[in-house]
Coordinates of C-alpha atoms in Angstrom, one line a residue:
Chain A
M1 CA -41.7 -13.2 -51.2
V2 CA -40.9 -13.9 -47.5
T3 CA -43.8 -15.3 -45.5
R4 CA -44.3 -14.5 -41.9
R5 CA -43.4 -18.2 -41.0
D6 CA -40.1 -18.0 -43.0
F7 CA -39.2 -14.7 -41.4
I8 CA -39.7 -16.0 -37.9
K9 CA -37.8 -19.2 -38.7
A10 CA -34.9 -17.3 -40.1
G11 CA -34.9 -14.8 -37.2
L12 CA -34.8 -17.5 -34.6
L13 CA -32.1 -19.3 -36.5
T14 CA -30.0 -16.2 -36.6
V15 CA -30.4 -15.5 -32.9
A16 CA -29.6 -19.1 -32.0
G17 CA -26.6 -19.0 -34.3
M18 CA -25.3 -15.8 -32.7
A19 CA -25.8 -17.3 -29.2
I20 CA -23.4 -20.2 -29.9
P21 CA -20.2 -18.2 -30.3
I22 CA -21.1 -16.0 -27.3
S23 CA -21.8 -18.9 -25.1
A24 CA -18.6 -20.6 -26.4
L25 CA -16.7 -17.5 -25.3
E26 CA -18.2 -17.8 -21.9
M27 CA -17.5 -21.5 -21.8
F28 CA -13.8 -21.0 -22.6
K29 CA -13.3 -18.0 -20.4
P30 CA -9.9 -18.8 -18.9
E31 CA -10.8 -17.5 -15.4
A32 CA -14.0 -19.6 -15.4
M33 CA -12.2 -22.7 -16.5
A34 CA -9.5 -22.2 -13.9
S35 CA -12.1 -21.7 -11.1
L36 CA -13.4 -25.2 -11.9
V37 CA -10.0 -26.7 -11.2
R38 CA -9.2 -24.5 -8.2
S39 CA -12.1 -23.4 -6.0
F40 CA -12.3 -19.7 -4.9
S41 CA -11.6 -20.4 -1.2
E42 CA -8.2 -21.8 -2.1
K43 CA -7.1 -18.7 -4.0
K44 CA -5.4 -16.5 -1.5
R45 CA -6.2 -12.7 -1.7
W46 CA -4.4 -10.1 0.4
A47 CA -6.5 -7.4 2.1
F48 CA -5.8 -4.6 4.5
V49 CA -7.8 -3.2 7.4
V50 CA -7.3 0.4 8.7
D51 CA -8.9 1.3 12.0
T52 CA -9.1 5.1 11.8
N53 CA -10.5 5.3 15.4
K54 CA -7.1 4.3 16.8
C55 CA -4.8 6.5 14.7
V56 CA -3.0 9.3 16.5
G57 CA -1.1 10.7 13.5
C58 CA 2.4 10.0 14.7
G59 CA 3.5 9.1 11.2
M60 CA 5.8 6.3 12.2
C61 CA 4.2 4.2 9.5
A62 CA 5.2 6.7 6.8
K63 CA 8.7 6.9 8.2
A64 CA 9.1 3.1 8.4
C65 CA 7.7 2.7 4.9
K66 CA 10.2 5.2 3.5
L67 CA 13.1 3.4 5.2
E68 CA 11.9 -0.1 4.2
N69 CA 11.2 0.6 0.6
E70 CA 14.1 3.1 0.0
I71 CA 11.9 6.0 -0.9
P72 CA 13.9 9.2 -0.6
F73 CA 13.1 10.6 2.8
D74 CA 13.0 14.3 2.0
A75 CA 11.2 14.0 -1.4
D76 CA 7.5 14.7 -1.3
V77 CA 6.5 11.2 -2.5
Q78 CA 5.2 8.4 -0.3
R79 CA 3.8 4.9 -0.6
T80 CA 1.8 5.4 2.6
W81 CA 0.7 8.6 4.2
V82 CA -1.6 10.0 6.9
E83 CA -4.2 12.6 6.2
R84 CA -5.7 14.9 8.9
Y85 CA -9.3 16.0 8.5
I86 CA -10.6 18.9 10.6
Q87 CA -14.2 19.8 10.3
L88 CA -14.9 23.4 11.5
K89 CA -18.1 24.8 13.0
D90 CA -18.6 27.0 10.0
G91 CA -18.8 23.9 7.8
D92 CA -15.4 24.0 6.3
V93 CA -13.2 20.9 6.1
V94 CA -9.5 21.4 6.4
I95 CA -7.4 18.5 5.0
D96 CA -3.6 18.3 5.3
S97 CA -0.8 15.8 5.1
P98 CA 2.5 17.7 5.3
K99 CA 5.0 15.5 3.3
G100 CA 2.8 12.5 3.9
A101 CA 3.1 13.0 7.7
R102 CA 6.6 11.4 7.7
L103 CA 7.4 13.6 10.7
G104 CA 4.0 13.2 12.2
F105 CA 1.5 15.8 13.4
T106 CA 2.8 17.7 16.4
S107 CA 0.6 20.8 16.5
N108 CA -2.8 21.8 15.4
D109 CA -1.8 24.2 12.6
P110 CA -2.6 22.9 9.2
Y111 CA -0.9 25.0 6.5
G112 CA 0.5 27.2 9.2
H113 CA -2.8 28.5 10.5
E114 CA -3.5 27.8 14.1
I115 CA -6.9 26.3 14.8
K116 CA -8.5 26.8 18.2
D117 CA -10.2 23.8 19.9
E118 CA -13.5 25.6 20.1
E119 CA -13.7 26.1 16.3
I120 CA -13.6 22.4 15.7
T121 CA -16.6 20.0 15.5
K122 CA -14.7 16.8 14.7
E123 CA -11.2 15.8 13.7
F124 CA -9.4 12.6 12.9
F125 CA -6.5 11.0 11.0
V126 CA -6.9 8.7 8.0
P127 CA -3.9 6.6 7.0
K128 CA -3.8 5.8 3.3
L129 CA -2.0 3.4 1.1
C130 CA -2.5 1.6 -2.2
N131 CA -5.9 0.0 -2.2
Q132 CA -4.6 -3.1 -4.3
C133 CA -7.8 -3.1 -6.3
E134 CA -9.4 -6.2 -7.8
K135 CA -9.8 -4.2 -11.0
P136 CA -6.9 -1.8 -10.9
S137 CA -7.3 1.0 -13.4
C138 CA -3.6 1.7 -13.2
V139 CA -2.8 -1.7 -14.7
Q140 CA -5.4 -1.3 -17.4
V141 CA -3.9 2.0 -18.7
C142 CA -0.2 1.0 -18.7
P143 CA 0.9 1.3 -22.4
A144 CA 4.2 -0.6 -21.7
G145 CA 2.6 -3.6 -19.8
A146 CA 4.9 -2.8 -17.0
T147 CA 2.4 -3.0 -14.2
Y148 CA 0.4 -6.1 -13.3
K149 CA -1.5 -7.8 -10.6
T150 CA -0.1 -10.9 -8.9
E151 CA -2.3 -14.0 -8.4
D152 CA -2.8 -13.0 -4.7
G153 CA -4.1 -9.6 -5.6
V154 CA -1.1 -7.2 -5.2
S155 CA -0.4 -4.8 -8.0
L156 CA 3.3 -4.3 -8.7
V157 CA 5.4 -2.3 -11.1
D158 CA 8.1 -4.0 -13.3
R159 CA 10.9 -1.4 -12.9
S160 CA 12.8 -2.7 -16.0
W161 CA 9.7 -2.3 -18.2
C162 CA 8.2 0.9 -16.9
I163 CA 8.9 3.8 -19.3
G164 CA 7.8 6.5 -16.8
C165 CA 5.0 8.0 -18.8
G166 CA 2.9 8.5 -15.8
Y167 CA -0.5 7.3 -17.1
C168 CA -1.0 5.0 -14.1
I169 CA -0.2 7.9 -11.8
T170 CA -3.0 10.0 -13.2
N171 CA -5.4 7.1 -13.4
C172 CA -5.3 6.0 -9.8
P173 CA -8.4 7.4 -8.1
Y174 CA -6.6 7.1 -4.7
Y175 CA -3.5 9.1 -5.7
A176 CA -1.5 6.1 -4.5
R177 CA 1.1 6.1 -7.2
F178 CA 4.0 8.5 -7.7
F179 CA 7.1 9.0 -9.8
N180 CA 10.1 7.6 -8.0
P181 CA 12.9 10.1 -8.5
V182 CA 15.6 7.5 -7.9
T183 CA 14.5 4.7 -10.2
N184 CA 12.7 7.1 -12.7
T185 CA 9.7 4.7 -12.8
A186 CA 6.2 4.7 -11.4
D187 CA 6.2 3.5 -7.8
K188 CA 3.5 2.5 -5.4
C189 CA 2.8 0.5 -2.2
T190 CA 3.5 -3.2 -2.7
F191 CA 1.8 -4.3 0.6
C192 CA 5.5 -4.9 1.4
Y193 CA 5.3 -8.0 -0.9
H194 CA 8.8 -9.1 0.2
R195 CA 7.7 -9.2 3.8
I196 CA 4.1 -10.7 3.5
T197 CA 5.4 -13.5 1.3
K198 CA 7.9 -14.4 4.0
G199 CA 5.1 -14.4 6.7
K200 CA 6.0 -11.0 8.2
N201 CA 3.8 -8.0 8.6
T202 CA 4.3 -5.0 6.5
A203 CA 6.7 -2.3 7.7
C204 CA 3.9 0.1 8.5
I205 CA 2.1 -2.4 10.6
D206 CA 5.2 -3.3 12.5
A207 CA 6.0 0.4 13.2
C208 CA 2.5 1.2 14.4
A209 CA 2.3 1.1 18.2
F210 CA -1.5 1.7 18.1
G211 CA -2.7 -1.3 16.2
V212 CA -4.3 0.7 13.5
R213 CA -3.3 -1.4 10.5
K214 CA -3.8 -5.2 9.8
I215 CA -3.1 -7.4 6.8
G216 CA -4.2 -10.9 6.0
Y217 CA -6.0 -13.1 3.5
I218 CA -9.5 -11.9 2.9
N219 CA -10.7 -15.5 2.2
D220 CA -8.9 -17.2 5.1
P221 CA -11.4 -17.7 7.9
K222 CA -8.6 -17.8 10.4
S223 CA -7.2 -14.3 9.6
E224 CA -7.9 -11.3 11.6
V225 CA -8.7 -9.3 8.5
F226 CA -11.4 -11.8 7.5
K227 CA -12.9 -11.7 11.0
I228 CA -13.1 -7.9 11.0
I229 CA -14.5 -7.6 7.5
S230 CA -17.1 -10.2 8.0
T231 CA -18.3 -9.1 11.5
Q232 CA -17.8 -5.4 11.7
R233 CA -18.9 -2.4 9.7
V234 CA -16.3 -1.5 7.1
A235 CA -16.1 0.9 4.2
V236 CA -13.9 1.4 1.3
L237 CA -12.7 4.6 -0.3
K238 CA -14.5 5.8 -3.5
P239 CA -16.5 2.7 -4.3
E240 CA -18.2 4.5 -7.1
Y241 CA -15.1 4.1 -9.3
G242 CA -15.7 0.3 -9.4
N243 CA -12.1 -0.6 -8.7
E244 CA -13.1 -3.0 -5.9
P245 CA -10.4 -1.7 -3.5
H246 CA -9.1 -4.1 -0.9
V247 CA -8.2 -1.7 1.9
F248 CA -11.1 -1.7 4.3
Y249 CA -11.6 1.2 6.8
L250 CA -13.2 1.1 10.2
G251 CA -14.7 4.4 11.4
L252 CA -14.6 6.1 8.0
D253 CA -16.4 9.4 7.9
H254 CA -18.3 10.9 4.9
I255 CA -15.9 13.9 4.7
V256 CA -13.0 11.6 3.8
R257 CA -12.0 11.8 0.2
Chain B
M1 CA 2.8 -13.5 -67.5
K2 CA 3.4 -10.3 -65.7
M3 CA 2.5 -10.3 -61.9
S4 CA -0.5 -8.2 -61.0
H5 CA 0.5 -4.9 -59.3
A6 CA -1.8 -5.8 -56.4
W7 CA 0.7 -8.4 -55.1
R8 CA 3.3 -6.0 -54.1
P9 CA 1.5 -4.4 -51.2
V10 CA 0.2 -7.8 -50.2
I11 CA 3.8 -9.1 -50.0
L12 CA 4.8 -6.0 -48.0
V13 CA 2.0 -6.4 -45.5
V14 CA 2.7 -10.2 -45.1
G15 CA 6.4 -9.5 -44.8
A16 CA 5.8 -6.8 -42.1
A17 CA 3.6 -9.2 -40.2
V18 CA 6.2 -12.0 -40.3
F19 CA 8.9 -9.6 -39.2
L20 CA 6.8 -8.4 -36.3
L21 CA 6.1 -11.9 -35.2
I22 CA 9.8 -12.9 -35.3
F23 CA 10.7 -9.7 -33.5
R24 CA 8.1 -10.3 -30.8
T25 CA 9.4 -13.9 -30.2
I26 CA 12.9 -12.6 -29.7
Y27 CA 12.0 -9.4 -27.7
V28 CA 9.4 -10.7 -25.3
P29 CA 11.0 -12.6 -22.5
S30 CA 10.0 -16.3 -22.3
D31 CA 8.8 -16.0 -18.7
F32 CA 6.0 -13.6 -19.7
T33 CA 2.8 -15.2 -18.6
A34 CA -0.6 -14.6 -17.1
K35 CA -1.4 -17.1 -14.3
N36 CA -4.9 -18.6 -14.5
G37 CA -5.2 -16.8 -17.9
D38 CA -6.1 -13.4 -16.5
Y39 CA -4.6 -11.4 -19.4
K40 CA -6.4 -8.2 -18.4
Y41 CA -4.4 -7.6 -15.2
Q42 CA -1.9 -10.4 -14.7
W43 CA 0.2 -10.4 -17.9
H44 CA 3.7 -10.0 -16.6
S45 CA 7.2 -11.4 -16.3
L46 CA 7.6 -13.9 -13.5
R47 CA 11.2 -12.6 -13.0
D48 CA 9.7 -9.3 -11.7
E49 CA 7.5 -11.1 -9.1
K50 CA 10.7 -12.6 -7.8
Y51 CA 12.4 -9.2 -7.8
W52 CA 9.7 -7.9 -5.4
M53 CA 9.7 -11.0 -3.2
D54 CA 13.5 -10.8 -2.9
Y55 CA 13.6 -7.2 -1.9
P56 CA 15.6 -6.9 1.3
V57 CA 13.7 -6.7 4.6
K58 CA 15.0 -3.8 6.7
H59 CA 12.5 -2.9 9.4
M60 CA 13.3 -5.7 11.8
G61 CA 11.7 -4.6 15.1
Q62 CA 12.3 -5.7 18.7
E63 CA 12.6 -9.4 18.0
F64 CA 15.6 -8.9 15.8
C65 CA 17.4 -6.3 17.9
G66 CA 16.8 -8.4 21.0
Q67 CA 19.3 -11.0 19.7
C68 CA 22.1 -8.7 20.8
H69 CA 20.3 -6.3 23.2
P70 CA 18.0 -8.6 25.2
D71 CA 18.2 -6.2 28.3
K72 CA 16.9 -3.3 26.3
V73 CA 14.1 -5.3 24.7
E74 CA 13.1 -6.8 28.0
K75 CA 12.9 -3.4 29.6
I76 CA 10.8 -1.9 26.8
T77 CA 8.4 -4.9 26.5
A78 CA 7.6 -4.5 30.2
S79 CA 6.9 -0.8 29.9
G80 CA 4.2 1.3 28.4
H81 CA 6.3 1.6 25.2
Q82 CA 6.0 -2.2 24.6
K83 CA 4.6 -1.8 21.1
V84 CA 7.1 0.9 20.0
Q85 CA 9.6 -0.6 17.7
C86 CA 13.4 0.1 17.9
E87 CA 13.5 1.8 14.5
S88 CA 10.9 4.4 15.5
C89 CA 13.6 6.2 17.5
H90 CA 16.9 4.5 16.4
A91 CA 16.6 4.8 12.6
M92 CA 18.2 8.0 11.6
T93 CA 16.4 10.4 9.3
S94 CA 17.0 13.8 10.7
K95 CA 20.7 13.6 11.6
P96 CA 23.6 12.1 9.7
A97 CA 23.6 8.4 10.2
T98 CA 26.3 6.2 11.6
K99 CA 26.8 2.7 10.4
H100 CA 25.9 -0.1 12.9
P101 CA 29.3 -1.6 13.8
V102 CA 28.5 -5.3 13.9
D103 CA 28.0 -7.9 11.1
L104 CA 24.4 -8.7 11.1
K105 CA 22.6 -11.9 10.0
E106 CA 23.1 -13.2 6.5
D107 CA 19.6 -12.2 5.4
F108 CA 20.4 -8.7 6.6
K109 CA 23.4 -8.0 4.5
Y110 CA 23.6 -4.2 4.3
L111 CA 24.6 -2.2 7.3
L112 CA 21.9 -0.6 9.4
E113 CA 22.0 3.2 9.6
I114 CA 21.5 3.7 13.2
G115 CA 21.7 6.2 16.0
V116 CA 19.4 7.8 18.6
D117 CA 16.8 10.4 17.7
S118 CA 16.2 11.8 21.2
S119 CA 14.7 15.1 20.0
R120 CA 11.6 16.7 21.5
E121 CA 10.0 16.7 18.1
L122 CA 10.1 12.9 18.0
C123 CA 8.3 12.5 21.3
K124 CA 5.8 15.1 20.3
R125 CA 4.7 12.9 17.4
C126 CA 2.7 10.8 19.8
H127 CA 2.6 12.8 23.1
A128 CA 1.8 16.4 22.0
K129 CA -1.8 17.2 23.1
L130 CA -4.0 17.5 20.1
P131 CA -7.8 17.8 20.6
Y132 CA -8.4 14.8 18.3
R133 CA -5.9 12.3 19.7
P134 CA -7.7 9.3 21.3
A135 CA -7.5 9.8 25.1
E136 CA -7.2 6.1 25.8
Y137 CA -4.7 3.5 24.7
S138 CA -6.0 0.0 24.3
E139 CA -3.0 -1.9 22.8
S140 CA -1.2 -2.3 26.1
S141 CA -1.0 -5.7 27.7
K142 CA -2.2 -4.0 30.9
G143 CA -5.5 -3.3 29.2
T144 CA -6.9 0.1 28.4
V145 CA -4.8 2.8 29.9
K146 CA -4.9 6.6 29.7
F147 CA -2.8 7.9 26.8
K148 CA -0.3 10.4 28.2
M149 CA -0.3 13.7 26.4
I150 CA 1.3 17.0 27.2
D151 CA 0.9 20.6 25.9
P152 CA 4.4 21.2 24.5
K153 CA 4.1 25.0 24.9
I154 CA 3.5 24.7 28.7
H155 CA 5.3 21.4 29.6
N156 CA 9.0 22.4 30.1
A157 CA 9.3 24.1 26.8
G158 CA 12.7 24.1 25.3
I159 CA 14.1 21.1 27.3
E160 CA 14.7 17.7 25.7
C161 CA 12.2 15.1 27.0
V162 CA 15.1 12.7 27.7
T163 CA 16.4 15.0 30.4
C164 CA 13.8 13.7 32.8
H165 CA 12.2 10.7 31.0
D166 CA 13.6 7.3 30.2
V167 CA 12.2 6.1 26.9
H168 CA 12.9 2.4 27.5
T169 CA 11.0 2.2 30.7
A170 CA 8.5 4.9 29.7
G171 CA 8.9 6.5 33.1
F172 CA 11.2 9.0 34.9
K173 CA 14.9 8.6 35.1

């Protein structure tokens, strides 16, 4: 016969006993232990700022990126691209990005249909690239373990391990990944990892004559990116996916997808 | 005494596990690691991080080209095109490329594919009048200036822009 006292005693003991391994897991969480040794502010993390107000849609960024990273110029794949959003007076939104805007936007005729000035309510360009998420879903789904995030927050693809299955391509909510027809592996924007680690700007930033793009450490108080993110109104694309993207947009409209 | 029949599958399972462990030790490169123990996202080969760091830099910009062509770079940095990089017009994509004839710096080992894209289409990428192009340009060292745009259907249609305009000074010839 179990008395009420015994039942409560045993219950509390069970709960306390279960709490020990759970708290032990928390205590020995590698990231938590590491953060005790190295504080957060010392850990560098790359972030990107895109000012959509300044973009004119010349597509020089897309061109420079293709040349820099040896992405075949005529193939319809790109690491960075520019989208054009046109909201019409009848409520429709027209979005186009012919071949990622590698040849720019030179006339107002998305998909070959001319749009007159008086039909338009608002229009703008949105440059896009890999969002270098804090929790990249593309890395999580890779069955070969070929894609990973570096310590400073850039997701990369190991070309010698990638089997080209394409799970990461379908799992990116930002459509930032593509299948590289030359290497036959998944490919994506690397934030020009070979340039930023040498203290240079990315190719797309260098090629932009309009100052649309900026890169820097998000936790370095001296970087321009830190100043913009901490003092101005910025937004990220699709925050509802929980990927914690690190490309921040100034002047982002609600019609942008 | 005869061995129990239950041992045979046990030996098989243990053997398979030992084989897999040995195979893994041989197959997985020794530089596989996860810095700071983030096995969720950072489990990778350090060699590949180096591969991406050592990828050749190609887009060099005015600073690099100015080493041999200081006159051109001086001209363009004084003009309205001061933020336009050399590769925007000189990197060939639409026409067959010619190889740059000089040996470049050691960290720039391949030959640059270079030429002049002086087509009307290239100028239109920035200067064609679109209703949503910003009317002002704020990146110039002269402060905010009017951004020059033309209607390509009306403005000397069919003639190359470089017939009248000098790209390096961003003015007339």
